[in-house]
Amino acid sequence: TLLAEEEPGNVEVRVELGNNFYDMGRYDVSARWYQEALDLNPEQARVSTDLGTSLLFLGKTREAITQYRHS
């Protein structure tokens, strides 16, 4: 997360962090990083889908559906 602090506008760093935390089953943290990536560049269908899946695993079904529709 230090790299994310050093590069606040770097979308790729945020996506990679999201992916790493997703792979560890830390969906709350992955959702945060995916959301930060989408805040910087909302036109990323894959990231939006990954955020939706993270939200679904967190039991946030309505938010997940919103992300899937955005994708």
CSV table of C-alpha atoms in Angstrom, one decimal:
chain,number,residue,atom,x,y,z
A,1,THR,CA,0.0,0.0,0.0
A,2,LEU,CA,3.0,2.3,0.3
A,3,LEU,CA,3.3,2.4,-3.5
A,4,ALA,CA,-0.4,3.5,-3.7
A,5,GLU,CA,0.4,6.4,-1.3
A,6,GLU,CA,3.4,7.4,-3.4
A,7,GLU,CA,1.5,7.2,-6.6
A,8,PRO,CA,-2.0,8.5,-5.8
A,9,GLY,CA,-3.1,8.7,-9.5
A,10,ASN,CA,-1.8,5.3,-10.5
A,11,VAL,CA,-4.8,3.1,-11.5
A,12,GLU,CA,-2.8,0.0,-12.2
A,13,VAL,CA,-1.3,-0.1,-8.6
A,14,ARG,CA,-4.9,0.0,-7.2
A,15,VAL,CA,-6.1,-2.7,-9.5
A,16,GLU,CA,-3.1,-4.9,-8.5
A,17,LEU,CA,-3.7,-4.3,-4.8
A,18,GLY,CA,-7.4,-5.2,-5.4
A,19,ASN,CA,-6.4,-8.4,-7.1
A,20,ASN,CA,-4.0,-9.4,-4.4
A,21,PHE,CA,-6.4,-8.9,-1.6
A,22,TYR,CA,-9.2,-10.6,-3.6
A,23,ASP,CA,-7.0,-13.6,-4.1
A,24,MET,CA,-6.4,-13.7,-0.3
A,25,GLY,CA,-10.2,-13.6,0.3
A,26,ARG,CA,-10.0,-10.1,1.8
A,27,TYR,CA,-13.0,-8.8,-0.1
A,28,ASP,CA,-13.5,-5.8,2.1
A,29,VAL,CA,-10.0,-4.6,1.3
A,30,SER,CA,-10.2,-5.6,-2.4
A,31,ALA,CA,-13.4,-3.6,-2.8
A,32,ARG,CA,-11.7,-0.5,-1.4
A,33,TRP,CA,-8.9,-0.7,-3.9
A,34,TYR,CA,-11.1,-1.5,-6.9
A,35,GLN,CA,-13.3,1.4,-5.9
A,36,GLU,CA,-10.3,3.7,-5.8
A,37,ALA,CA,-9.2,2.5,-9.3
A,38,LEU,CA,-12.7,3.1,-10.6
A,39,ASP,CA,-12.8,6.6,-9.0
A,40,LEU,CA,-9.7,7.4,-11.1
A,41,ASN,CA,-10.9,5.7,-14.3
A,42,PRO,CA,-14.6,4.5,-14.3
A,43,GLU,CA,-14.4,2.9,-17.7
A,44,GLN,CA,-12.9,-0.3,-16.6
A,45,ALA,CA,-15.4,-3.1,-17.1
A,46,ARG,CA,-13.1,-5.8,-15.6
A,47,VAL,CA,-12.4,-3.8,-12.5
A,48,SER,CA,-16.1,-3.0,-12.1
A,49,THR,CA,-16.9,-6.7,-12.4
A,50,ASP,CA,-14.3,-7.6,-9.8
A,51,LEU,CA,-15.7,-4.9,-7.4
A,52,GLY,CA,-19.1,-6.4,-7.9
A,53,THR,CA,-17.9,-9.9,-7.1
A,54,SER,CA,-16.1,-8.6,-4.0
A,55,LEU,CA,-19.3,-6.9,-2.9
A,56,LEU,CA,-21.3,-10.0,-3.5
A,57,PHE,CA,-18.9,-12.0,-1.3
A,58,LEU,CA,-19.5,-9.3,1.4
A,59,GLY,CA,-23.2,-9.9,1.2
A,60,LYS,CA,-23.9,-6.5,-0.5
A,61,THR,CA,-26.1,-7.9,-3.2
A,62,ARG,CA,-27.7,-4.6,-4.3
A,63,GLU,CA,-24.3,-2.8,-4.6
A,64,ALA,CA,-22.9,-5.8,-6.5
A,65,ILE,CA,-25.8,-5.7,-9.0
A,66,THR,CA,-25.1,-2.0,-9.6
A,67,GLN,CA,-21.5,-2.8,-10.4
A,68,TYR,CA,-22.4,-5.6,-12.7
A,69,ARG,CA,-24.8,-3.3,-14.6
A,70,HIS,CA,-22.0,-0.7,-14.9
A,71,SER,CA,-19.7,-3.4,-16.3
